Amino acid sequence: MTETSDNTTNRRERWYRAVAATAGVAGAVALAVSALLVLFVLRGYGDHPLDSPRWAALKAELARTPRDDPAARAALVKRLRTLDAELRTAYFARRRRLAIGAYVVCAAAGAALAAGAIALRLRRRPARVAGAAPNRERAERAARRGRLAVAACGVGLAAVGVAGVAAIPAPRTLSPPSRPPVRPVEVATVEQTPWARFRGPGGRGVVVHRNVPTDWNAPAGENILWRSDAIPLPGKSSPIVWAKRVFLTGGTSEQREVYCLDADTGQRLWTRTVPAGGRSPEFDESMGTGWAASTPVTDGRYVCAIFPTGDLVCFDFDGQRRWHRNLGTPDSAYGFATSLVMHDGRLIVQYDQYDDAFDADKPGTWRSRLLLLDPASGETLASVPRPVTDSWTTPVVAELAGREQLITVGNPLVIAHDPADGRILWQADAGGPDVAPSPVVLGDRVIVAVPNAYVFALRGAVELSDGRQRVIWQANEVTPTICSPVSDGRRVFALSSWGTLACYDAATGEAQWLRDFGGQQFNASPSLVGETLHLTDTQGVTYVVSTGPFDFDDTAAVDANDGEPVVGGIVQDPTTGKRIAAPVRTCPLGEAVYGSPAFQDGRIYIRGRTHVYCIADAEHTQETP
Amino acid sequence: MRRRRWMLLVLPVAAGVVIASAATHLVAEQRFSVPELSEDYVPPDVPSPAPRSRTMQYVDVAVLAAFLVVASAAALRFRSRGGLVVLTLLALGYFGFYRRGCVCPIGAIQRVCPVFDVRALVTPDAAAAEAHGLSAERIAEAWRARAGDFAAAETSGRGRDFVLSLWVGPDSKRTLGRIGRERIAPPGDAPPVPLGELVRTEMRPVLRFAHGVPWVIVAFFALPLVATLLFGRTFCAAVCPLGAIQEAVALKPVQLPAWLGHGLGLFAYVYLAAAVLLATTGGGFLICRQDPFVGIFRLSGPVIMLLIGAGVLVLGVFLARPYCRFLCPYGAILRPLSRLSWRHATITPDACIRCRLCESACPYGAIRAPNTGGRPAPRRRGKLTLAALLLVVPVLTAAGAWGGAWLAGRVARMHPTVARAEAVHRELAAHGAVRGDSDVTEAFAGSDVPVDMLLAHGRAVRRSFAWATPVASGFIALVVALKLVSLAVRRRREDYAPDRALCLSCGRCYASCPVDHARRLERKGARPPAELHATD
């Protein structure tokens, strides 16, 4: 019996030693591999591949390489791509090795644990009972100690918690806006009247300056003060000018940007990329207005711009982004192109968009909005649903019939809003599909052009209690499709996209004369400078023509062009059919133009397809340093 | 015999050679340079991990339920320590290494918290849309068009995948409600439908729990609670992967003095309060971020996380289940529920013979000794202590809440949004612009979030902390006070019994119980020693 027991004990002991040694070896391997893994990681084994100094150096080299050296850049990009693939492959190979190491550690640790457990079992001794038997007194003592321990831990926790949290610096107020207020850039004199929005002051397209150039030739360098460097991204929006700054926008489907140019030198002061907040809209690229058709707006403090992605952004004059919002991507057949307006400390967004289910009688289907925002913060002050679908017009704010009104043209309605709170004051069934020309306010009436339909003159009174119709007159000799009409107070000038200019009597709508520009394509809206009109076609040629009146019986005027046929040189009386020749000054820019020009004292700023031009008379050019 | 000896020598050497050869693979690979790449190298597709399929989600929940049933049966019905160990290893394999530690009921605490954030997520309800003959795309567009009504909006996806993330201000509910009442007209003559009926809105301040939490999370959170109410902490015994990995390493556990266990047990409540505080204020998932074992389950993770996990496991060799006993926030919830459980594992299947063997078998200090016999303590003193501690409960709770209110502003700085807002605010105040001097401000400057919105969000989060911090600190103080009270209550105990709150139903005590041993012998047909039936 004793011998058997001894044998059993010896056998257990031998097994114990073997299993314990297994546990030791497995544990040592686990420890060694763990140490190896930690060492690898500390040596940067798990670092991100693109943290590599080689990568950073190559990127820096690329940044230094000038953009006009495409061959060198392409070679660098190729090297970067190769290095990128190399670094990534190496990174994943290292990850794989680390994973193998982790498996080895797990296996070894598992083996060590299992062997350790078996070894302990082989040496298990009978359980012993220690200490005195429990009784009430001992239980009381244990409870007392427990209470003390809990109290001590509670006090300790409170002390550590309070000390730890109190060591955190006192919180900041986070009060808005603690930034220094943006001071407006002063505009002291009439000469410096800014061209702060699409079509200048009031959106009228009327130039207050009388000394703007009337003759230039950019390819020949005549009367060109400066030509900017190429603007990185294209855009059909127009430039705006405030004091010494010119602002414009550009965009592609990938990226949108806002630019600030020095108005005296054309030097690009800053370029800011607009954050992409919404999905890309879908529109017919060939028919569309592009990715930067809306003209920005400024009030001397803030410059705001909007894009067809619904991104609305605001910068100060130093290019510091004040805020950005995405208004939701608007559904617009040709891409959103309505320009922004600022009035009385409010940023106004006519956010019209299409809806399959649109029904003017069902407010639930109205997706279009008039938004009034605080330009300082981007906060929505008012959001008013509009019973219209997509349009491409820009609203105007004007004193009309005794009160300020915001006039918008949409499909199918012309709607007047209160610019203070956005509420609808009146609406008239005088809009239409594909409407792009912006309205013009004339005394107590509104002039609206609906493509392929009519030019309307509407009464602007909020209440028409005497039963009068809203429409005063309508004319259709020429109905603009893109260009906005312009008025000198007595007459309304309307230019069709295919180059026919009409002069309507503002009181009656009667066409006084027509003038044809030989099928030239026009996107820019006409501007009225004194008694002349500036009409810029898409080839970049500006036609400076007189607004008349023309005496169709004055034979002397027929010879004004010395008998040479000039594009747009013939004026016709539509009533009598009489034709006379009238002078036309033709000023080429040398590149395509889609936006309307901006006018300042003695200067015109025109955005070409790739450059911005500042046009100034030679006399003015010499004065300017 | 000689042959066996030879084998005994070979065993450790073979194990060492096999494991070490695998390890040398690591070093061997390290010697090779990175591969040279050809110019036509095509970068590999890097797919993002696909979400768990719906079927597998059902499987996971079914597996959890099955584990709970089997664990409860093994602990209460079959009293099988071996069965529980096998189940523990299976749970470690399935919930730990296969499911990589996620979803787990511990982390699910944070997901089922109502989150008080200032963001609303709007997604089309495809079923409701189809019922009205409208496309999800159309509804998505209708909501996108109204994005301008909010402080900011981020949109992603199209159609059914559309998510409109609206950053809303204090007026958020009203704005959402107003837009929800606006009607959208289906094609044909059907009457217009309110827009709100066609979307699922996750408005965090209000409906997070009802709409934002997948049912799997709710199931993982609730099933162990139900099991605990029925059978005690059998989930901890053999289902929880975090418990399982610690159970596996608890080779040589020592017993802590009971008083120390009571004190250290408070930390779990502090952890629970902190995790819920951060989760409800949208500050992140503390429990998941600080999970010591998830890196081990995934065989990957930050070095510090892996080292902490390894450290806890090494500690766990000598101090059984340190995380479960002193830190686990889910354990903190299970403790009081287990006290109320319908059935609970018992040490002995029959009358206790007071042999005291179970006391030394339990590494968790979860066995309560009888408190009869000996000189009785004065009753009056006990009553006075209890009365005093009962008075302390409201005072301590109020003091804790007051302290939380006092420190709420500072505590809020733990929240990433508040920290970011303060960093941006600091730069704005100093330079008048966000220059991107620090990583945080640089990242913010490159984002499309307006400064004012960030500051408004920061203030809103801080307001959440203003009431949530006193609640959290008051809760901790209440727990301390109740713990003191519970230690002052005298309950008469005649026999050794498990402390239902602390007992993990691991079954170690069964093996040490002579009565249990005798019953097993009886079942096998052997005659147990007669003295085992005697009691002292």
XYZ file of C-alpha atoms in Angstrom, chain B residues 181 277 499:
3
model
C -46.023 69.294 -39.921
C -22.143 61.081 -17.649
C -23.212 37.170 -0.716
